Short mmCIF file of N, CA and C and ligand atoms in Angstrom, two decimals:
data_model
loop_
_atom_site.label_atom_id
_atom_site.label_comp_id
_atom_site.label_asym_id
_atom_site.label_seq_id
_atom_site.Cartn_x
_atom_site.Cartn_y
_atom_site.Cartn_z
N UNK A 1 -2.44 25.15 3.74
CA UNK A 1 -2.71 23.95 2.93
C UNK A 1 -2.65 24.31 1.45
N UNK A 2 -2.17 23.69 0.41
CA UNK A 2 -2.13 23.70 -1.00
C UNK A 2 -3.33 23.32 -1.50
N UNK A 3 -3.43 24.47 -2.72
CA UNK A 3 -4.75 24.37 -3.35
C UNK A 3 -3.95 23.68 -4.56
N UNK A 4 -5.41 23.01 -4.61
CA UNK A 4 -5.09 22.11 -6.41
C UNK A 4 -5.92 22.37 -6.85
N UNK A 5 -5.76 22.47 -8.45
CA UNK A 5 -6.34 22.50 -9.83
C UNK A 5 -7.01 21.14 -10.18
N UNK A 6 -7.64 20.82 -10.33
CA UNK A 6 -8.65 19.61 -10.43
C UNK A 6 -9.55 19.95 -12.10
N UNK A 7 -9.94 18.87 -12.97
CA UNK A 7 -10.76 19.26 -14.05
C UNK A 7 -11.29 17.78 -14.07
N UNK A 8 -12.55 18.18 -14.48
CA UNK A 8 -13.74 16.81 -14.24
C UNK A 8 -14.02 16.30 -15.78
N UNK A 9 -13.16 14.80 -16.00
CA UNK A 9 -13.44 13.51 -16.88
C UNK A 9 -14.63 14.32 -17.52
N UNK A 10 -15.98 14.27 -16.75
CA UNK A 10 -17.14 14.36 -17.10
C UNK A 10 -17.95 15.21 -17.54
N UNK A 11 -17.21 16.59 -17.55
CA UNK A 11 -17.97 17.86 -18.21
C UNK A 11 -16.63 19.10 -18.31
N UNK A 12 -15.62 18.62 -17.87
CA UNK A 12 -14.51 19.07 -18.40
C UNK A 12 -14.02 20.47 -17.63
N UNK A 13 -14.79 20.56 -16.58
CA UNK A 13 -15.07 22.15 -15.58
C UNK A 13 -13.51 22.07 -14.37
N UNK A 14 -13.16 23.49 -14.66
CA UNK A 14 -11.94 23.43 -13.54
C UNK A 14 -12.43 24.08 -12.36
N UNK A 15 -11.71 22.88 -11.22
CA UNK A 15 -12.15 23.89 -10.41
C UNK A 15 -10.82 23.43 -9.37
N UNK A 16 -10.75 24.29 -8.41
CA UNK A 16 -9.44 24.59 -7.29
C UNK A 16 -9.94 24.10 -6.19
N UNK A 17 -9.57 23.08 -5.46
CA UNK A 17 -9.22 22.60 -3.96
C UNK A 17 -8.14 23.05 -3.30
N UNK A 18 -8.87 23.25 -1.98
CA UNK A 18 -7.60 22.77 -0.86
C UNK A 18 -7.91 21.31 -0.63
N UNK A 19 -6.50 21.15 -0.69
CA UNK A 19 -6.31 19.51 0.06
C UNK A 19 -5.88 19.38 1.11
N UNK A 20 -6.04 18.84 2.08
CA UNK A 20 -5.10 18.46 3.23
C UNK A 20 -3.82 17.65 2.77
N UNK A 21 -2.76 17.54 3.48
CA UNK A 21 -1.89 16.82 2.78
C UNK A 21 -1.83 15.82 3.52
N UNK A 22 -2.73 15.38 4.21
CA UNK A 22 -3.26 13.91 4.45
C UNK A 22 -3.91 12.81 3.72
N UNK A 23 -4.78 14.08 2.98
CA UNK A 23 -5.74 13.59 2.41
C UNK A 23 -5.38 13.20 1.01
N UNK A 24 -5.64 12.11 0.15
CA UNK A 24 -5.20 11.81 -0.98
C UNK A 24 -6.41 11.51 -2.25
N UNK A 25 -7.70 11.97 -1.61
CA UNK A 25 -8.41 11.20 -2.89
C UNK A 25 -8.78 12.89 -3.36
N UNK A 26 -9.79 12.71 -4.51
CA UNK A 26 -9.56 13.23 -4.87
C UNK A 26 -11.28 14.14 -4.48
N UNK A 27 -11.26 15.63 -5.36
CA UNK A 27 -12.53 15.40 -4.62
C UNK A 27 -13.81 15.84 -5.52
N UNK A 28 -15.15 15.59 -5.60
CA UNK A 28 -16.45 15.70 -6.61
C UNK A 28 -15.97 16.99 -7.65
N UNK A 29 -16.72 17.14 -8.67
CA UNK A 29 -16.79 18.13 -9.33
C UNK A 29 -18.14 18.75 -8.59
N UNK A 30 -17.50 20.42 -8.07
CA UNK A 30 -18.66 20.94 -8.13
C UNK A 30 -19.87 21.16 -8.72
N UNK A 31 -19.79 20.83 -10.73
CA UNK A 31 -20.87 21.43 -11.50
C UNK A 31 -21.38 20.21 -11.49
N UNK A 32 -20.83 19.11 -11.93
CA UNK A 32 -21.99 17.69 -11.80
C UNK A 32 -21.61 16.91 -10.99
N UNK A 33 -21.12 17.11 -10.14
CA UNK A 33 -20.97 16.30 -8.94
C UNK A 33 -20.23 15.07 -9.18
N UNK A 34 -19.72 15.13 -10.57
CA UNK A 34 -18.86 13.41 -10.65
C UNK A 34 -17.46 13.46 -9.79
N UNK A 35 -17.24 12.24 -9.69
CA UNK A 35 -16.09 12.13 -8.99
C UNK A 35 -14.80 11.74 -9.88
N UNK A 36 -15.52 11.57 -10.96
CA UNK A 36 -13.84 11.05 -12.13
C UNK A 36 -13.67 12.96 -12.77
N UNK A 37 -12.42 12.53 -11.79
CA UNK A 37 -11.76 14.08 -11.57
C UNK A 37 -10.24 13.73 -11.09
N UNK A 38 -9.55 14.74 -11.82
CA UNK A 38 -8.30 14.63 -12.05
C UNK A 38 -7.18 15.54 -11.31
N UNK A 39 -6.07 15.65 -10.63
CA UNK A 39 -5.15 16.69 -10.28
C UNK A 39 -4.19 17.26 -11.78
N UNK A 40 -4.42 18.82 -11.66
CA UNK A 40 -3.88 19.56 -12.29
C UNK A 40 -2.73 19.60 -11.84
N UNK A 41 -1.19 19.50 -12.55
CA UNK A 41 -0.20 19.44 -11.88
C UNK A 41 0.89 20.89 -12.32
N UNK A 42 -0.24 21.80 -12.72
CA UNK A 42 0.27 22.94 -13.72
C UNK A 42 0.15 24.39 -12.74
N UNK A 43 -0.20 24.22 -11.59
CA UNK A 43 -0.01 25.57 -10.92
C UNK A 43 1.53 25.99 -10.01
N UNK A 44 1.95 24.56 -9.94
CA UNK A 44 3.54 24.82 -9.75
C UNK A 44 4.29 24.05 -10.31
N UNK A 45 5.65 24.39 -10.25
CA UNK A 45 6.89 24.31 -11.42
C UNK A 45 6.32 24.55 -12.49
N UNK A 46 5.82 24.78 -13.28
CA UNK A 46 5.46 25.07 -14.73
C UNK A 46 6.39 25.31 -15.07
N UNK A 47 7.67 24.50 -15.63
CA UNK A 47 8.60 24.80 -16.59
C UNK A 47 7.92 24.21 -18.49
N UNK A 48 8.88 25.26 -19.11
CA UNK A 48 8.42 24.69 -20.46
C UNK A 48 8.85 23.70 -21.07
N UNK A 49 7.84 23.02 -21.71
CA UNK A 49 7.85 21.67 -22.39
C UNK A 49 8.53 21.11 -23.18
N UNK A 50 10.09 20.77 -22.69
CA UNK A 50 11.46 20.65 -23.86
C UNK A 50 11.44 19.30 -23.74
N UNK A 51 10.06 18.26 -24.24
CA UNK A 51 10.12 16.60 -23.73
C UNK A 51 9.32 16.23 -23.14
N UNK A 52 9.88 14.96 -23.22
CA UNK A 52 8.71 14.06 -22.26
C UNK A 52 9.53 14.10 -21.07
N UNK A 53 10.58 14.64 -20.53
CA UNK A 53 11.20 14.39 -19.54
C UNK A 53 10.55 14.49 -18.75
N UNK A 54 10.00 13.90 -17.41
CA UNK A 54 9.24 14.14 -16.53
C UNK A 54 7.89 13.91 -16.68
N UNK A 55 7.46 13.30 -17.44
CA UNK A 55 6.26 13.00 -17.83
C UNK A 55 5.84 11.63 -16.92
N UNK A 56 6.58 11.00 -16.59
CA UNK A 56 6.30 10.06 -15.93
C UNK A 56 6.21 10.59 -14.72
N UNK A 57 6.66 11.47 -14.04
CA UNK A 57 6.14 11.62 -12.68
C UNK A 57 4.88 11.89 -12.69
N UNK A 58 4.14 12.34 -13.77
CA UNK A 58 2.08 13.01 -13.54
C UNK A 58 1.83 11.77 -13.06
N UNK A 59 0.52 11.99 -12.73
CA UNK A 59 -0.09 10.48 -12.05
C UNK A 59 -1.00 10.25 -14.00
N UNK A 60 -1.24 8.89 -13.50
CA UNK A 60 -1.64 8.27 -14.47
C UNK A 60 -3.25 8.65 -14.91
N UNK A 61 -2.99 8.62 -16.51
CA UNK A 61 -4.50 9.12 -16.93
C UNK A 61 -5.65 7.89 -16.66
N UNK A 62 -6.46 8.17 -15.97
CA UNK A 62 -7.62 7.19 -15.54
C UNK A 62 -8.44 7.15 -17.02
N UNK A 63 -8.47 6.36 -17.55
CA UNK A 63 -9.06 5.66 -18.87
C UNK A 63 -8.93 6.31 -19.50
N UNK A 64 -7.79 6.42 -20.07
CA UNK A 64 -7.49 7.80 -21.21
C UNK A 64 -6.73 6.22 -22.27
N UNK A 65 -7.06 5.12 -22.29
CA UNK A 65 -6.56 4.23 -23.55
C UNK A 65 -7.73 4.41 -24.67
N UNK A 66 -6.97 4.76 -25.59
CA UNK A 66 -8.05 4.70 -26.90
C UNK A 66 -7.68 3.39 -27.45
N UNK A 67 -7.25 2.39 -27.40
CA UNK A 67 -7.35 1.14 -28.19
C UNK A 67 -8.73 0.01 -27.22
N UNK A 68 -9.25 1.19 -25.82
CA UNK A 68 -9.62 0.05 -25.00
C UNK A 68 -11.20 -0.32 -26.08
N UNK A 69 -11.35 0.79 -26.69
CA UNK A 69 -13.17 0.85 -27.71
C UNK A 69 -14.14 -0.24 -26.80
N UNK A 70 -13.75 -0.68 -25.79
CA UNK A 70 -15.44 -0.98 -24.83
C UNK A 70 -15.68 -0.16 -24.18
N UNK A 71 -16.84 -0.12 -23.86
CA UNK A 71 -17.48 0.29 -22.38
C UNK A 71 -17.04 -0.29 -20.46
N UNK A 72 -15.69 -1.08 -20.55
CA UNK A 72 -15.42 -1.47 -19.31
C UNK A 72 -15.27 -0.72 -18.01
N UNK A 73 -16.33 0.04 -18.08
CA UNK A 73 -16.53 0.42 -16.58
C UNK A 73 -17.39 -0.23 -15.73
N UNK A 74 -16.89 -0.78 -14.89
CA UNK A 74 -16.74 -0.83 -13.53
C UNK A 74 -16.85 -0.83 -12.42
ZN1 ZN B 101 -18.07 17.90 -13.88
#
């Protein structure tokens, strides 16, 4: 099974999963237990950064808009 790189919204801590490749969510941060946690997509292909080419394949940043300036969570 493939391990993923994961880093937590909420205190910023990396940490490595296995995932099943069934399985699609994502999973707690070990240090505070939040769940707004992200896949690292940097432990394979790591080619270097000549662009945005491919930038659209990452998955999307979960509230990463800075024009949103409320509190709309949710
Ligand atoms: Zn955390």
């Amino acid at each position: 099974m493939p391990i993923y790189e994961y880093k937590c919204e909420q205190c910023g801590h990396l940490f490595e999963e296995i995932v099943s490749a069934s399985s699609d969510k994502t999973p707690a941060c070990p240090k505070c237990e939040s769940t707004e946690t992200f896949k690292m997509m940097s432990a394979f292909s790591a080619k270097p950064s000549s662009g945005a080419d491919g930038f659209s394949s990452m998955a999307p940043m979960p509230s990463a808009g800075g024009c949103a300036g409320g509190s709309g969570f949710s």
